[in-house]
Short mmCIF file of C-alpha atoms in Angstrom, two decimals:
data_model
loop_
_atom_site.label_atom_id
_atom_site.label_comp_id
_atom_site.label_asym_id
_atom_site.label_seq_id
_atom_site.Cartn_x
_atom_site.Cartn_y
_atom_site.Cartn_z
CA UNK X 1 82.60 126.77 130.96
CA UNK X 2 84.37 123.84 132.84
CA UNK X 3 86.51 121.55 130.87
CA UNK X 4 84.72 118.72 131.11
CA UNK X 5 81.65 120.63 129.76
CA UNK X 6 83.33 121.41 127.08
CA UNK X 7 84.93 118.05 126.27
CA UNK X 8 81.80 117.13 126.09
CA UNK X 9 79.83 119.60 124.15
CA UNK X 10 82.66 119.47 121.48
CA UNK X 11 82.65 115.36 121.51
CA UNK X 12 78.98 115.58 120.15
CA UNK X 13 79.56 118.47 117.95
CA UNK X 14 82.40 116.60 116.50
CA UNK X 15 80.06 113.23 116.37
CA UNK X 16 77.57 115.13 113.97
CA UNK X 17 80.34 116.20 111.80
CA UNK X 18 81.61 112.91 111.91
CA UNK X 19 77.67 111.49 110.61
CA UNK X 20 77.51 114.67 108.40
CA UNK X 21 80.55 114.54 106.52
CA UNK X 22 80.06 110.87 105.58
CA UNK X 23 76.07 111.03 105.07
CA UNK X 24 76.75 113.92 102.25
CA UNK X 25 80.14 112.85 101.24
CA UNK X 26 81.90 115.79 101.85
CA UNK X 27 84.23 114.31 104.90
CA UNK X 28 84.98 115.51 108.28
CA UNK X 29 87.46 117.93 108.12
CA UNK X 30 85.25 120.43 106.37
CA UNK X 31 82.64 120.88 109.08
CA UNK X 32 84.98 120.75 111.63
CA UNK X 33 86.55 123.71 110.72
CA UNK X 34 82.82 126.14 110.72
CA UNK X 35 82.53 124.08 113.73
CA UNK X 36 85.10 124.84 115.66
CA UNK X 37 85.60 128.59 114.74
CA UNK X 38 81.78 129.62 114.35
CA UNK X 39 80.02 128.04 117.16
CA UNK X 40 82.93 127.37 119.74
CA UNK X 41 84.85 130.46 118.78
CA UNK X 42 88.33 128.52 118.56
CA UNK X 43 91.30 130.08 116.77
CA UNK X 44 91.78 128.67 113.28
CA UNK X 45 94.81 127.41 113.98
CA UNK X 46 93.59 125.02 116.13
CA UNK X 47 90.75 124.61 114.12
CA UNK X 48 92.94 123.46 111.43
CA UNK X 49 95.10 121.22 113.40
CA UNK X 50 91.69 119.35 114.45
CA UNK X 51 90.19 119.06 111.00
CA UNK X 52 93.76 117.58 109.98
CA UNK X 53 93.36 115.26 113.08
CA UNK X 54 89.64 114.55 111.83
CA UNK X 55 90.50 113.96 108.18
CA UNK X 56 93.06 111.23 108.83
CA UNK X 57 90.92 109.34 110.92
CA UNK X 58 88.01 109.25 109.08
CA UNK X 59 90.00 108.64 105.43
CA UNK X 60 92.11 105.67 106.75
CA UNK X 61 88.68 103.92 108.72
CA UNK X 62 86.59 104.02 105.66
CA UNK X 63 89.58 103.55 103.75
CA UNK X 64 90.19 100.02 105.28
CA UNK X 65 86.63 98.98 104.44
CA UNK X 66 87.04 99.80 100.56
CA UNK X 67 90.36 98.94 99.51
CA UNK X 68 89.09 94.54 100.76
CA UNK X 69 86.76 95.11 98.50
CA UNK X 70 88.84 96.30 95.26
CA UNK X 71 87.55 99.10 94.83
CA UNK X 72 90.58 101.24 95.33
CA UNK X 73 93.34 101.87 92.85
CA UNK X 74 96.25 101.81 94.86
CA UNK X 75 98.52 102.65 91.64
CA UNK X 76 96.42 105.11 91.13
CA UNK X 77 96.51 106.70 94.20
CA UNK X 78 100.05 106.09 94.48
CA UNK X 79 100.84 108.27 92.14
CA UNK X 80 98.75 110.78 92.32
CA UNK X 81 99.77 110.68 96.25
CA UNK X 82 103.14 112.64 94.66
CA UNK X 83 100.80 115.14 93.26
CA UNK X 84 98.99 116.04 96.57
CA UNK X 85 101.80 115.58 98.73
CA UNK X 86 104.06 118.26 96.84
CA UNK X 87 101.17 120.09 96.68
CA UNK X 88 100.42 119.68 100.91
CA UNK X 89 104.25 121.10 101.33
CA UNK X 90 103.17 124.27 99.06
CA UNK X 91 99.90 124.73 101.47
CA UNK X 92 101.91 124.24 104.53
CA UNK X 93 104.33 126.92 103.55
CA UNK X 94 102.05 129.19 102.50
CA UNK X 95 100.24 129.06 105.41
CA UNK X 96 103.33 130.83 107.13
CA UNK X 97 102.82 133.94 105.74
CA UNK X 98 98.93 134.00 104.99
CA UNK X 99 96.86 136.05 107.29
CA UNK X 100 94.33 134.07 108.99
CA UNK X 101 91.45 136.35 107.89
CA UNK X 102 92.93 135.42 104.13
CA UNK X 103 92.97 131.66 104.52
CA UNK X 104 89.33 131.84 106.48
CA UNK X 105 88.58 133.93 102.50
CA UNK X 106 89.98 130.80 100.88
CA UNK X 107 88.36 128.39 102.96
CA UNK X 108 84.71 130.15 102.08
CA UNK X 109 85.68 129.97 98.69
CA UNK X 110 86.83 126.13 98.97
CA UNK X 111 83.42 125.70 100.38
CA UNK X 112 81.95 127.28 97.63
CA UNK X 113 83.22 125.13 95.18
CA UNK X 114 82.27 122.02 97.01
CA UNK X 115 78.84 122.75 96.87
CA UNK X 116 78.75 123.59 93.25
CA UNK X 117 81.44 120.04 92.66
CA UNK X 118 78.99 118.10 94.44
CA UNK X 119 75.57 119.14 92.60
CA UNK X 120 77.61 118.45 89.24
CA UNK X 121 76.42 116.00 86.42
CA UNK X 122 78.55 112.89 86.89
CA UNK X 123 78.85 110.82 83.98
CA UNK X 124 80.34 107.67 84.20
CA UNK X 125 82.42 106.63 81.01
CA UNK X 126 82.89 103.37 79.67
CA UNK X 127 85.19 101.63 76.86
CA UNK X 128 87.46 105.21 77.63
CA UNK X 129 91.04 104.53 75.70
CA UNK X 130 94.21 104.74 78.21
CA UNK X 131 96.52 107.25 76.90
CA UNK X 132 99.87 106.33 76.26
CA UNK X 133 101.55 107.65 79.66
CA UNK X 134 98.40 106.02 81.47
CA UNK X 135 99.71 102.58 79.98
CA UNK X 136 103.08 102.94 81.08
CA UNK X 137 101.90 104.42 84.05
CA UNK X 138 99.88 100.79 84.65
CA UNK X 139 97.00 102.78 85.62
CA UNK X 140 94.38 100.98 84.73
CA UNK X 141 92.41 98.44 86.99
CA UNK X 142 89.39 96.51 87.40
CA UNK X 143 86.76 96.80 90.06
CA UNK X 144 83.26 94.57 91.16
CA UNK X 145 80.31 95.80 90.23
CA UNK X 146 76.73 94.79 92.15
CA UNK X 147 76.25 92.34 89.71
CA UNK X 148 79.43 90.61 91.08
CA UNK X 149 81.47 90.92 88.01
CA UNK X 150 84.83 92.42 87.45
CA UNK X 151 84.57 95.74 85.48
CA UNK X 152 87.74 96.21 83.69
CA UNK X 153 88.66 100.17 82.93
CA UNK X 154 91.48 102.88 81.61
CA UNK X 155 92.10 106.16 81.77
CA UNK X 156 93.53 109.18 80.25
CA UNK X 157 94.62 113.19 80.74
CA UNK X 158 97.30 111.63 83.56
CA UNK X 159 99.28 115.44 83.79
CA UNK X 160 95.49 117.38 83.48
CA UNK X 161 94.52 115.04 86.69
CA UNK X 162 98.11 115.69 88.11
CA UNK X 163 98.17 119.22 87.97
CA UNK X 164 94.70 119.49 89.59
CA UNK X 165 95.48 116.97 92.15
CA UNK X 166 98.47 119.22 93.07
CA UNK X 167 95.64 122.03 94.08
CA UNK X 168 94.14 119.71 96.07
CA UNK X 169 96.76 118.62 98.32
CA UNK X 170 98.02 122.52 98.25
CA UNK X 171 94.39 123.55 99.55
CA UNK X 172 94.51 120.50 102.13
CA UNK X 173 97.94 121.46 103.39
CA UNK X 174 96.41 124.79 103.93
CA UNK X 175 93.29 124.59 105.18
CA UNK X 176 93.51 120.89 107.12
CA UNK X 177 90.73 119.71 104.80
CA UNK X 178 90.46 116.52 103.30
CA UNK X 179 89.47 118.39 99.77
CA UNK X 180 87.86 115.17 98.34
CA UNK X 181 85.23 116.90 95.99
CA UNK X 182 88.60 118.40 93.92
CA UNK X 183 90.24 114.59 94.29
CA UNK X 184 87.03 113.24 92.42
CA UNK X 185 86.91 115.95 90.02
CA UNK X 186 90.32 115.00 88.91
CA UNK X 187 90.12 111.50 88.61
CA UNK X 188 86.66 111.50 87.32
CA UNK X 189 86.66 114.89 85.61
CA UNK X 190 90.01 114.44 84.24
CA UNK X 191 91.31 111.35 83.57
CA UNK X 192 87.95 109.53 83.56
CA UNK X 193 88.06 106.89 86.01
CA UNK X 194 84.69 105.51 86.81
CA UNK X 195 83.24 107.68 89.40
CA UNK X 196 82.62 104.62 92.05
CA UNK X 197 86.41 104.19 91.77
CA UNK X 198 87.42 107.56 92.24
CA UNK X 199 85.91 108.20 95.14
CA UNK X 200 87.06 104.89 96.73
CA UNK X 201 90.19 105.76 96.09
CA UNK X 202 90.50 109.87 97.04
CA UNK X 203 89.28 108.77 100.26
CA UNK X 204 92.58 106.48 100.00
CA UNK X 205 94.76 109.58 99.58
CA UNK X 206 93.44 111.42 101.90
CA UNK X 207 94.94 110.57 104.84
CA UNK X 208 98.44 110.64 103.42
CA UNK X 209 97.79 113.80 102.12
CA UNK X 210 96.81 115.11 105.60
CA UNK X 211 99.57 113.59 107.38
CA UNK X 212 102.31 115.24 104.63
CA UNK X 213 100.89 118.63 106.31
CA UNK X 214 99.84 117.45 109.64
CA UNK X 215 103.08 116.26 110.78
CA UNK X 216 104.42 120.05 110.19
CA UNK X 217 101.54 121.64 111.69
CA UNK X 218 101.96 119.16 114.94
CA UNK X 219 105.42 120.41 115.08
CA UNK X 220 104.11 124.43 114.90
CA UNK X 221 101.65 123.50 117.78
CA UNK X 222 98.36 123.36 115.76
CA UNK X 223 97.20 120.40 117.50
CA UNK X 224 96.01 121.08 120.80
CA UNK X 225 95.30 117.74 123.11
CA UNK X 226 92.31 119.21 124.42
CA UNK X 227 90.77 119.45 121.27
CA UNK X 228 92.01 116.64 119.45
CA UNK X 229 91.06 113.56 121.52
CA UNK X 230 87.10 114.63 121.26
CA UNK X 231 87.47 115.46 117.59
CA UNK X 232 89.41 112.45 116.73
CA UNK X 233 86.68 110.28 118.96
CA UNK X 234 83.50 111.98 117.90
CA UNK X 235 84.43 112.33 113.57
CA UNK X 236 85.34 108.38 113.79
CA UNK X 237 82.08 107.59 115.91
CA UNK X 238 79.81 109.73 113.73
CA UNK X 239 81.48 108.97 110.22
CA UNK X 240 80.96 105.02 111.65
CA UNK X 241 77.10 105.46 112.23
CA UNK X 242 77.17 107.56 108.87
CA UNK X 243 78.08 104.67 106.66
CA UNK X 244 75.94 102.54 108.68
CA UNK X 245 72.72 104.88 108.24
CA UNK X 246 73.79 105.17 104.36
CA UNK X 247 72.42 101.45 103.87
CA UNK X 248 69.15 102.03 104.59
CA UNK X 249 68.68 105.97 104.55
CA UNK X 250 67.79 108.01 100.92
CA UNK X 251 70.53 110.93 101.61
CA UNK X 252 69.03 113.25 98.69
CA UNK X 253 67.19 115.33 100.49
CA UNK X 254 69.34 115.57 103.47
CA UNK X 255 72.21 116.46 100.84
CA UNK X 256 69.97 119.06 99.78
CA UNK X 257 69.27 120.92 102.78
CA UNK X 258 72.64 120.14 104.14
CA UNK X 259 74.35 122.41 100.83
CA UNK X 260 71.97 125.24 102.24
CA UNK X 261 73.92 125.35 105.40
CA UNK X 262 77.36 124.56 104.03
CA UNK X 263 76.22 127.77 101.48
CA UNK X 264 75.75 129.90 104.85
CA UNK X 265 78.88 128.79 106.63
CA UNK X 266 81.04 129.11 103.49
CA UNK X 267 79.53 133.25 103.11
CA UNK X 268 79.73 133.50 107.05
CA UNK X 269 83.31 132.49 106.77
CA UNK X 270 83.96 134.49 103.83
CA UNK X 271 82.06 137.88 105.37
CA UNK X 272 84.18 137.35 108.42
CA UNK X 273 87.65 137.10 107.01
CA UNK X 274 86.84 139.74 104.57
CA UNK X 275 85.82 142.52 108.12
CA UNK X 276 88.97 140.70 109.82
CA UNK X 277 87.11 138.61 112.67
CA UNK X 278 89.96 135.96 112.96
CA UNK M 1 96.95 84.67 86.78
CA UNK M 2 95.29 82.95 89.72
CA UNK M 3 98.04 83.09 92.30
CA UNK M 4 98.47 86.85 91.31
CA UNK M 5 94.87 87.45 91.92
CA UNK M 6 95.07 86.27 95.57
CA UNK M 7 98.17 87.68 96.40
CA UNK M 8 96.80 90.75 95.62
CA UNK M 9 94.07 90.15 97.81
CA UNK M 10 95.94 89.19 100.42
CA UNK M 11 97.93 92.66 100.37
CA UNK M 12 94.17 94.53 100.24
CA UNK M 13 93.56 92.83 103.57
CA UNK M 14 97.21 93.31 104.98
CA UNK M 15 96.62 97.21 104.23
CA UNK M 16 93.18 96.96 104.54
CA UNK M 17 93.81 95.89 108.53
CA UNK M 18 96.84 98.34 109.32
CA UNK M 19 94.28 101.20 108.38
CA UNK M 20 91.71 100.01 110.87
CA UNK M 21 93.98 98.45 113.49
CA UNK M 22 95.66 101.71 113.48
CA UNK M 23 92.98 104.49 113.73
CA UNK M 24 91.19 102.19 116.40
CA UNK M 25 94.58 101.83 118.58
CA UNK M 26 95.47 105.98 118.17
CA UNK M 27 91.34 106.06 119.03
CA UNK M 28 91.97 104.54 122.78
CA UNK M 29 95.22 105.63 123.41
CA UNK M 30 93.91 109.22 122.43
CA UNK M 31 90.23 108.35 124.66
CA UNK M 32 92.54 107.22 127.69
CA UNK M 33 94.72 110.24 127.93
CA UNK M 34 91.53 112.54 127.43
CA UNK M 35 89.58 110.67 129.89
CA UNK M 36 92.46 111.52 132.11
CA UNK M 37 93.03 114.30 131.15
CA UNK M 38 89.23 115.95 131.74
CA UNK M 39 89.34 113.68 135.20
CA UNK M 40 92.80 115.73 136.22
CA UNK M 41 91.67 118.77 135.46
CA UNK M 42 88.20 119.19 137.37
CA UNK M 43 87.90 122.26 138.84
CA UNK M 44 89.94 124.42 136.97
CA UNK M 45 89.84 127.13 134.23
CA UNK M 46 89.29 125.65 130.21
CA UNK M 47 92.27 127.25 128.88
CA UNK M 48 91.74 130.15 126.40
CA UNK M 49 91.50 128.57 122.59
CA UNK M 50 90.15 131.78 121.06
CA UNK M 51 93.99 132.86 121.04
CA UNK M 52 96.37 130.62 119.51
CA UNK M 53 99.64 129.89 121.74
CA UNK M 54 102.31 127.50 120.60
CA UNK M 55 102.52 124.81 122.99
CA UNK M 56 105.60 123.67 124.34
CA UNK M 57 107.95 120.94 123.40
CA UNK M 58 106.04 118.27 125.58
CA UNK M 59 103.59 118.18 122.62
CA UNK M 60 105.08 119.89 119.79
CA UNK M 61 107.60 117.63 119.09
CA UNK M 62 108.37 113.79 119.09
CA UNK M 63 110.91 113.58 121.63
CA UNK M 64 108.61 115.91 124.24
CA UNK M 65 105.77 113.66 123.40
CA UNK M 66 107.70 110.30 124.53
CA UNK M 67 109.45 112.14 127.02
CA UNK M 68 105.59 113.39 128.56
CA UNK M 69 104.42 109.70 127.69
CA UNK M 70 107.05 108.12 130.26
CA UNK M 71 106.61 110.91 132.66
CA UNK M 72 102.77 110.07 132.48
CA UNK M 73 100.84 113.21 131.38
CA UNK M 74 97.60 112.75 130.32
CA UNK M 75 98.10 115.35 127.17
CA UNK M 76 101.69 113.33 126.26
CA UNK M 77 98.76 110.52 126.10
CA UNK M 78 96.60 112.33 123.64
CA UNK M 79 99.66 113.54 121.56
CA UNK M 80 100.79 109.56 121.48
CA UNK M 81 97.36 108.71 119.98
CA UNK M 82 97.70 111.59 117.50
CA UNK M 83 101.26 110.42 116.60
CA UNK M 84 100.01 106.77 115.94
CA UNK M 85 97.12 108.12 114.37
CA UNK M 86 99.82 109.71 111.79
CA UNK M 87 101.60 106.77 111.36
CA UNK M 88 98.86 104.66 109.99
CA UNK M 89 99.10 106.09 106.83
CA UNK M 90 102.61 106.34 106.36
CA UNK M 91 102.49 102.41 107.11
CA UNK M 92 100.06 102.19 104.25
CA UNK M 93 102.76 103.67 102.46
CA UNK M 94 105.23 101.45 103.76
CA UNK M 95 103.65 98.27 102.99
CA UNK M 96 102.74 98.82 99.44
CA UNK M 97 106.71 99.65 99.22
CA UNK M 98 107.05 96.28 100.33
CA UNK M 99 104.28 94.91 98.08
CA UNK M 100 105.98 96.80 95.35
CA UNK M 101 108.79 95.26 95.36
CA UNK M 102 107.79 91.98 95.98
CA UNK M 103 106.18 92.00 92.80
CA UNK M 104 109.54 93.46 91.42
CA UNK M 105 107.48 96.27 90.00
CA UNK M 106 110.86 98.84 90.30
CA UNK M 107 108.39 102.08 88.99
CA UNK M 108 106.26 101.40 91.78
CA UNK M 109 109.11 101.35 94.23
CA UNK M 110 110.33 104.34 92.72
CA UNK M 111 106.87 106.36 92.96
CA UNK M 112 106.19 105.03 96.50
CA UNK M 113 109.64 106.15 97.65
CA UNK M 114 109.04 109.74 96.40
CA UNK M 115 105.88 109.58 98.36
CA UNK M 116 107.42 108.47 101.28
CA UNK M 117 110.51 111.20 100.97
CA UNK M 118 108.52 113.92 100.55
CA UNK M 119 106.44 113.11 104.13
CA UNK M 120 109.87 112.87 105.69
CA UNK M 121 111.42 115.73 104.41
CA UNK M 122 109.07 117.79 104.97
CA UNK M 123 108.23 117.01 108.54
CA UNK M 124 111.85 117.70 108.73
CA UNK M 125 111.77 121.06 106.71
CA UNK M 126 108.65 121.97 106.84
CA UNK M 127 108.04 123.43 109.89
CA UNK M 128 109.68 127.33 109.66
#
């Protein structure tokens, strides 16, 4: 295969990951990663650096959009930002001495878990009490609902959400994902912050997160030019037609079919580590 | 109350604008160097991704990448795009510092620092 041909084979693979990850809400850097090592054969090292690449792009454009709008905490995710970036140092050292097979194990698993975080009931408290450290913690906030009012809220578990945020920046720093289903599940799960909130505002941390590990794995060489231009153009492109299409388009269904195939990557990725493929 | 309101606002957009300005600048710098970069290289072999070979310093580390930048390779141009493309959030970071402490909120200065040491130190440390 000529480069070019490949440059552009992996710009429109990377533009339906892009449209994927934010029609299903489960980001860019997780299909990149099946992506590039499944269909194009790419080491996961590589793989990783590009899905770190991919993550930070598509959290800071979508980011921009939400954070006019009020939804985001940024208190909220400033803190917590402590949580994932310690834990994005952890991943990144870890990922020293992990075998590759071992983290392509983990990265099934992660998978795995998505699915199952994303098919979840979500409740959505009200009148929730902040604890005491959430009140001296100012986390609390406000945010505009459809009907156009202001929506005051407070929260609570602040060390429960903590801890598991540190697992999420940890599993980030090792596997170049975004790991926003595990961001949600701690602000929503945890501390219950309304869920429209929480997800505004873990695509916030993301791309700080990312970058804590990225600019490490730059330095080790995991980001290859050749494969981070088209994966930085085509995620952007197709997460930017994504949250246009989300307007108009029911995603239920395509959710539903789409956990089928993230069900057969995650076992592919898993049955590979587990005979050594990588 | 109301001149808090809209100087909170006004910060969302500031922020708000770095995040787009910034992944849409490392977006062409990164296009413009690949461009190049696919252009420059017709004709020969697509180098061998299915082993994993540390790159040298022209793209593994900052100085190589502005030293590749000035000497105009179209991969130091791709690495630049990446680098900015980093930056953006750190100067997320950055700004709410400065938002922080505008609003003399010293705990929020305090947490944001941490934040901001820990991305520092560890692309310091980190790398092993």
């Amino acid at each position: 295969m000529s480069i070019i041909v490949f440059t552009i084979l992996l710009l429109l693979g990377a533009y339906c990951a892009g449209l994927l990850g934010s029609l299903t809400g489960l980001g860019g850097g997780v299909i990149v990663i099946p992506l590039l090592t499944l269909v194009f054969g790419i080491d996961f090292h590589y793989a990783i650096g590009a899905a770190l690449v991919a993550s930070i792009a598509t959290s800071s454009g979508s980011a921009s959009a939400y954070v006019k709008e009020g939804m985001t905490n940024i208190r909220l995710g400033m803190f917590l930002e402590i949580a994932t970036s310690i834990g994005a140092v952890i991943g990144a050292a870890v990922a020293l001495w992990m075998p590759t097979n071992g983290i392509a194990i983990v990265f099934g698993a992660v998978l795995l878990l998505t699915i199952v975080l994303q098919f979840r009931q979500k409740a959505d408290y009200v009148n929730v009490k902040g604890s005491r450290l959430a009140m001296k913690l100012k986390l609390f906030g406000s945010y505009p609902t459809k009907e156009g009012r202001s929506q005051k809220y407070e929260l609570t578990n602040v060390s429960g959400g903590f801890s598991v945020m540190v697992l999420a920046g940890a599993l980030s720093g090792l596997l170049g994902i975004g790991s926003g289903a595990l961001k949600v599940l701690a602000m929503d799960g945890y501390m219950k912050v309304p869920f429209k909130v929480s997800t505004t505002t873990s695509n916030f941390m993301i791309g700080v997160t990312a970058v804590t590990s990225a600019v490490v794995y730059l330095q080790r060489g995991y980001i290859e030019p050749g494969l981070a231009f088209p994966i930085m153009v085509g995620v952007l492109a197709g997460a930017m037609s994504g949250a246009k299409l989300l307007k108009h388009l029911d995603v239920k269904v395509l959710r539903k079919i789409f956990a089928v195939a993230i069900l057969l990557a995650a076992l592919n990725m898993i049955y590979n580590g587990i005979i050594g493929k990588f | 109350m109301e001149e808090n309101t809209n100087t909170k606002n006004d910060m969302n957009t500031l922020i708000g604008n770095t995040l787009r300005i910034g992944v849409f600048t490392a977006c062409i710098i990164a296009l413009i160097g690949g461009i190049w970069y696919v252009v420059s290289t017709l004709g020969s072999a697509l180098p061998d991704y299915k082993v994993f070979y540390k790159g040298d310093e022209s793209y593994t580390t900052f100085e190589g990448i502005f030293k590749s930048v000035f000497a105009m390779s179209a991969t130091g141009w791709v690495q630049l795009g990446v680098v900015v493309l980093m930056l953006t959030p750190v100067m997320r970071v950055v700004l709410s510092l400065v938002d922080f402490s505008i609003q003399r909120d010293w705990l929020y200065v305090v947490i944001t620092g941490i934040v901001l040491l820990i991305i520092v130190m560890n692309s310091l440390v980190g790398v092993g």
